[in-house]
Coordinates of C-alpha atoms in Angstrom, one line a residue:
M54 CA 23.3 16.1 -50.0
N55 CA 23.8 13.7 -47.2
A56 CA 20.9 14.1 -44.8
R57 CA 21.9 13.8 -41.2
R58 CA 20.1 10.9 -39.6
R59 CA 18.0 11.8 -36.7
H60 CA 16.6 9.6 -34.0
P61 CA 12.8 10.1 -33.4
R62 CA 11.9 11.9 -30.2
T63 CA 10.7 9.5 -27.6
R64 CA 8.9 10.1 -24.4
E65 CA 9.2 8.1 -21.2
N66 CA 6.4 5.6 -20.8
R67 CA 3.9 7.1 -18.4
V68 CA 3.2 3.8 -16.7
L69 CA 6.9 3.3 -16.0
R70 CA 7.2 6.8 -14.8
L71 CA 4.4 6.2 -12.3
L72 CA 6.0 2.9 -11.2
D73 CA 9.4 4.6 -10.7
R74 CA 7.7 7.2 -8.5
L75 CA 6.0 4.4 -6.6
E76 CA 9.4 2.8 -5.9
R77 CA 10.6 6.0 -4.3
E78 CA 7.4 6.9 -2.5
P79 CA 8.1 6.6 1.3
R80 CA 4.6 7.5 2.8
A81 CA 3.5 3.9 3.1
D82 CA 6.8 2.8 4.7
P83 CA 5.4 2.6 8.3
V84 CA 2.6 0.3 7.0
I85 CA 5.2 -1.8 5.2
D86 CA 7.4 -2.0 8.3
A87 CA 4.4 -3.1 10.4
I88 CA 3.1 -5.7 8.0
G89 CA 6.6 -7.0 7.1
A90 CA 7.5 -7.5 10.8
G91 CA 4.2 -9.3 11.4
V92 CA 4.8 -11.7 8.5
R93 CA 8.4 -12.4 9.6
S94 CA 7.3 -13.0 13.2
L95 CA 4.9 -15.8 12.2
P96 CA 6.0 -19.1 13.8
L97 CA 6.2 -21.0 10.5
G98 CA 9.5 -22.8 11.2
R99 CA 10.5 -24.9 8.2
G100 CA 7.2 -24.1 6.6
R101 CA 8.7 -20.7 5.6
D102 CA 11.1 -22.3 3.3
V103 CA 8.2 -24.3 1.8
L104 CA 6.4 -21.0 1.1
H105 CA 9.5 -19.5 -0.5
G106 CA 10.0 -22.4 -2.8
K107 CA 13.3 -23.8 -1.6
W108 CA 12.1 -27.3 -2.4
L109 CA 11.2 -26.2 -5.9
G110 CA 14.3 -24.2 -6.8
H111 CA 12.3 -21.0 -7.6
P112 CA 9.4 -19.1 -6.0
V113 CA 6.1 -20.9 -5.6
H114 CA 4.0 -17.8 -5.8
P115 CA 4.2 -17.3 -9.7
L116 CA 3.1 -21.0 -10.0
L117 CA 0.1 -20.7 -7.7
V118 CA -1.3 -17.5 -9.1
Q119 CA -1.9 -19.2 -12.4
V120 CA -4.9 -21.0 -10.8
P121 CA -7.0 -18.0 -9.7
I122 CA -6.1 -15.9 -12.7
G123 CA -6.9 -18.8 -15.1
S124 CA -10.2 -19.6 -13.3
W125 CA -11.3 -16.0 -13.3
L126 CA -10.4 -15.4 -16.9
S127 CA -12.3 -18.5 -17.9
A128 CA -15.3 -17.4 -15.9
T129 CA -15.2 -14.1 -17.8
V130 CA -15.3 -15.9 -21.1
L131 CA -18.3 -17.9 -20.0
D132 CA -20.0 -14.7 -18.7
L133 CA -19.5 -13.1 -22.1
R134 CA -21.5 -16.0 -23.6
G135 CA -24.3 -15.3 -21.2
D136 CA -25.7 -18.9 -20.9
R137 CA -23.2 -20.6 -18.6
G138 CA -23.7 -18.7 -15.4
R139 CA -23.5 -21.8 -13.2
E140 CA -20.2 -22.9 -14.6
A141 CA -18.8 -19.4 -14.4
G142 CA -19.8 -19.2 -10.7
L143 CA -18.0 -22.5 -10.1
L144 CA -14.8 -21.1 -11.6
V145 CA -15.1 -17.9 -9.6
G146 CA -15.2 -20.1 -6.4
V147 CA -12.2 -22.1 -7.5
G148 CA -10.3 -18.9 -8.1
L149 CA -11.2 -17.6 -4.6
A150 CA -10.1 -20.9 -3.0
A151 CA -6.8 -20.9 -4.9
A152 CA -6.1 -17.2 -4.0
V153 CA -5.4 -18.2 -0.4
P154 CA -2.2 -20.2 -0.9
A155 CA -1.1 -17.8 -3.6
A156 CA -1.4 -14.9 -1.2
L157 CA 0.5 -16.8 1.6
T158 CA 3.4 -17.5 -0.6
G159 CA 3.4 -14.0 -2.0
A160 CA 3.4 -12.5 1.5
A161 CA 6.3 -14.7 2.6
D162 CA 8.4 -13.6 -0.4
W163 CA 7.4 -9.9 -0.1
A164 CA 8.5 -9.6 3.6
E165 CA 12.1 -10.4 2.5
L166 CA 12.4 -7.9 -0.3
Q167 CA 14.2 -4.5 -0.5
R168 CA 12.4 -1.3 0.3
P169 CA 11.6 -0.2 -3.3
Q170 CA 10.3 -3.7 -4.1
M171 CA 8.2 -3.8 -1.0
R172 CA 6.5 -0.5 -2.0
V173 CA 5.5 -1.9 -5.4
G174 CA 4.6 -5.2 -3.8
L175 CA 2.2 -3.5 -1.4
V176 CA 0.2 -2.0 -4.2
H177 CA 0.4 -5.4 -6.0
A178 CA -1.2 -7.0 -2.9
L179 CA -3.8 -4.3 -2.6
S180 CA -4.9 -4.8 -6.2
N181 CA -5.2 -8.5 -5.7
T182 CA -7.0 -8.0 -2.4
A183 CA -9.5 -5.8 -4.3
A184 CA -9.9 -8.5 -6.9
V185 CA -10.7 -11.1 -4.2
G186 CA -13.2 -8.7 -2.6
L187 CA -14.9 -8.1 -6.0
Y188 CA -15.0 -11.8 -6.9
T189 CA -16.4 -12.6 -3.4
A190 CA -19.2 -10.1 -4.0
S191 CA -19.7 -11.5 -7.5
L192 CA -20.1 -15.1 -6.1
V193 CA -22.6 -13.9 -3.5
C194 CA -24.6 -12.1 -6.2
R195 CA -24.6 -15.2 -8.4
A196 CA -25.7 -17.4 -5.5
T197 CA -28.6 -15.1 -4.7
G198 CA -29.9 -14.9 -8.3
R199 CA -28.4 -11.5 -9.2
S200 CA -26.5 -12.8 -12.1
R201 CA -26.2 -9.5 -13.9
A202 CA -24.5 -7.8 -10.9
G203 CA -22.4 -10.9 -10.4
R204 CA -21.1 -10.6 -14.0
A205 CA -20.4 -6.9 -13.6
L206 CA -18.5 -7.5 -10.4
G207 CA -16.5 -10.2 -12.1
F208 CA -15.5 -7.9 -14.9
L209 CA -14.3 -5.4 -12.3
G210 CA -12.4 -8.2 -10.5
L211 CA -10.6 -9.2 -13.6
T212 CA -9.5 -5.6 -14.2
A213 CA -8.1 -5.4 -10.6
V214 CA -6.3 -8.7 -11.0
G215 CA -4.9 -7.6 -14.3
A216 CA -3.5 -4.5 -12.7
G217 CA -2.0 -6.7 -9.9
G218 CA -0.5 -8.9 -12.5
M219 CA 1.2 -6.0 -14.2
L220 CA 2.7 -4.9 -10.9
G221 CA 3.8 -8.4 -10.3
G222 CA 5.6 -8.5 -13.7
H223 CA 7.3 -5.2 -12.8
L224 CA 8.5 -6.7 -9.5
A225 CA 9.9 -9.8 -11.2
Y226 CA 11.3 -8.4 -14.4
R227 CA 12.1 -4.8 -13.7
Q228 CA 13.1 -5.0 -10.0
A229 CA 14.4 -8.6 -10.2
A230 CA 12.5 -9.9 -7.2
G231 CA 12.6 -13.6 -6.8
V232 CA 15.3 -14.2 -9.4
N233 CA 18.7 -15.9 -8.8
H234 CA 21.2 -13.1 -8.3
A235 CA 24.1 -15.5 -8.6
E236 CA 23.1 -17.1 -11.9
A237 CA 25.6 -15.1 -14.0
V238 CA 28.6 -16.2 -12.1
P239 CA 29.4 -19.3 -14.2
H240 CA 29.1 -17.2 -17.3
L241 CA 31.6 -14.6 -16.0
V242 CA 34.4 -16.6 -14.4
T243 CA 36.9 -18.0 -16.9
P244 CA 37.9 -21.7 -16.6
G245 CA 41.0 -22.7 -14.7
W246 CA 42.7 -21.7 -11.4
H247 CA 42.8 -18.1 -10.3
R248 CA 45.2 -16.8 -7.6
I249 CA 43.5 -14.7 -5.0
G250 CA 46.2 -14.0 -2.4
A251 CA 48.7 -15.5 0.1
E252 CA 47.4 -18.1 2.6
D253 CA 48.3 -15.8 5.4
D254 CA 46.0 -13.1 4.0
F255 CA 43.0 -15.0 5.2
P256 CA 42.6 -14.9 9.0
P257 CA 41.1 -18.2 10.3
G258 CA 37.4 -18.1 10.8
L259 CA 36.8 -14.7 9.2
P260 CA 35.2 -14.3 5.8
V261 CA 37.3 -12.3 3.3
R262 CA 36.1 -10.8 0.0
R263 CA 38.3 -11.3 -3.1
S264 CA 37.6 -10.9 -6.8
V265 CA 37.9 -13.4 -9.7
D266 CA 37.3 -11.9 -13.1
D267 CA 35.5 -9.0 -11.4
V268 CA 33.2 -11.5 -9.7
P269 CA 33.2 -11.0 -5.9
V270 CA 34.1 -14.1 -4.0
M271 CA 33.8 -14.9 -0.3
V272 CA 36.8 -16.8 1.0
L273 CA 37.0 -18.4 4.5
R274 CA 39.9 -20.3 6.0
E275 CA 39.0 -22.6 8.8
T276 CA 41.2 -23.0 11.9
G277 CA 42.2 -26.4 10.7
G278 CA 43.5 -25.0 7.4
A279 CA 40.6 -26.0 5.1
I280 CA 39.7 -23.1 2.7
H281 CA 36.2 -22.5 1.3
A282 CA 35.1 -20.1 -1.4
L283 CA 31.6 -19.1 -2.5
A284 CA 30.3 -16.4 -4.8
D285 CA 30.0 -13.4 -2.5
R286 CA 26.7 -12.0 -3.7
C287 CA 23.8 -13.8 -2.2
S288 CA 21.5 -15.6 -4.7
H289 CA 18.5 -14.1 -3.0
L290 CA 19.1 -10.3 -3.4
A291 CA 22.9 -10.0 -3.8
G292 CA 23.7 -9.4 -0.2
P293 CA 27.4 -9.5 0.7
L294 CA 28.1 -12.9 2.3
S295 CA 31.6 -11.7 3.2
E296 CA 29.9 -9.4 5.8
G297 CA 27.8 -12.3 7.2
T298 CA 28.3 -14.5 10.2
V299 CA 29.9 -18.0 10.1
S300 CA 28.8 -20.9 12.3
D301 CA 28.4 -24.7 12.0
G302 CA 30.1 -24.8 8.6
C303 CA 27.7 -22.3 7.1
V304 CA 27.5 -18.6 6.4
R305 CA 24.4 -16.4 7.0
C306 CA 23.7 -13.5 4.7
P307 CA 23.6 -10.2 6.6
W308 CA 20.6 -8.8 4.7
H309 CA 17.8 -11.4 4.9
G310 CA 19.3 -14.3 6.8
S311 CA 19.7 -16.9 4.0
V312 CA 22.1 -19.6 5.1
F313 CA 24.6 -21.4 2.8
R314 CA 26.8 -24.4 3.4
L315 CA 30.5 -23.5 3.0
S316 CA 31.5 -26.8 1.6
D317 CA 29.3 -26.6 -1.5
G318 CA 27.1 -23.5 -1.4
L319 CA 23.9 -25.4 -0.7
N320 CA 21.1 -23.1 0.5
V321 CA 20.3 -24.6 3.9
E322 CA 17.8 -21.9 4.9
G323 CA 15.8 -19.4 2.9
P324 CA 14.6 -17.0 1.8
A325 CA 17.2 -17.9 -0.9
I326 CA 15.8 -20.5 -3.2
A327 CA 19.0 -21.1 -5.2
P328 CA 22.5 -22.3 -4.0
Q329 CA 25.6 -20.2 -4.1
P330 CA 28.2 -21.0 -6.8
A331 CA 31.1 -22.8 -5.1
F332 CA 34.8 -22.8 -5.9
D333 CA 37.4 -25.5 -5.5
T334 CA 40.4 -24.3 -3.6
R335 CA 44.1 -25.2 -3.3
V336 CA 47.3 -23.7 -1.9
T337 CA 50.3 -23.6 -4.3
D338 CA 53.6 -22.2 -3.0
G339 CA 51.8 -20.4 -0.2
Q340 CA 49.2 -18.8 -2.6
V341 CA 45.5 -19.6 -2.5
E342 CA 44.0 -20.4 -5.8
V343 CA 40.3 -21.0 -6.7
R344 CA 38.4 -22.6 -9.6
L345 CA 34.7 -22.5 -10.2
R346 CA 33.4 -25.9 -9.3
G347 CA 31.9 -28.0 -12.0
Q348 CA 33.0 -25.7 -14.8
D349 CA 33.5 -27.5 -18.1
G350 CA 32.6 -30.9 -16.5
E351 CA 35.3 -30.8 -13.9
D352 CA 35.0 -33.2 -11.0
A353 CA 33.2 -31.5 -8.2
D354 CA 35.5 -33.2 -5.7
G355 CA 38.7 -32.3 -7.5
G356 CA 39.2 -29.1 -5.6
E357 CA 39.0 -30.7 -2.2
Q358 CA 41.4 -33.5 -3.3
D359 CA 43.8 -30.8 -4.6
Q360 CA 43.5 -28.9 -1.4
N361 CA 44.1 -32.0 0.8
L362 CA 47.2 -32.9 -1.3
S363 CA 48.4 -29.3 -1.0
E364 CA 47.9 -29.3 2.8
A365 CA 49.7 -32.6 3.2
A366 CA 52.6 -31.3 1.2
H367 CA 52.6 -28.1 3.2
E368 CA 52.7 -30.0 6.5
H369 CA 55.5 -32.3 5.1
I370 CA 57.6 -29.4 4.2
H371 CA 57.3 -27.8 7.6

């Protein structure tokens, strides 16, 4: 007899179920709104892009959190030995000092997330705040000769920071906070030129959404005739650039305000920390065609040259 193969019964992971509920829990939303508005209103200027990690090409927060976590974990190892209390206390202090810039970068990123991400991020921040409080108390106990209490508080602090780290991982890998949402574009668009519509279909000065291989593309024709095309979904959190505002040769995302240069997709202002994939453009027989820039080693300036030649020919004909 042929036994019918059965899949074993599986149950949903309880932790994931709790996290999914947390993403949908609205009771903390007034607190989230108040704190988020406060963080966004800070007069940081260009410093905000520094906190986001625009200069680095990815968020700074995951980099900075390695210092307090590593310091506190190392302190725990020394505490378990029982004879290196002074060195353990020093590591606790290093972790507390490093927690400040880590918290600042995390707050800047958190204030520009979507609502479900902010809900998880709030609990992530509370866990880490509890860890800082426990380690502060641990350091005080160590400094006043209560080493046993200091070690106990340190163990509790490591538990809290571990919970915060788990929530941070959920934010990054399950909810895709801080990742480049335009990274897949070069892998989805096939090489070569793609026709996206007649030149007259693109009103001057107004962004228009088109599709290339099912990839949304924002197309803008300037009053002078030059045509620009960028991947439509913002690299920050996939906001629709075709619904954004255009000024000074840039487009601003309508969701969180990231600004990208139309000519090459450079992220001029955050919170986006990655540029937008840009397309070369040309007009052939009155039809606009686009090609992903730099694909298969193509000259990044080739599209502009093709467009200029096409415009010159167009003017000559007319």
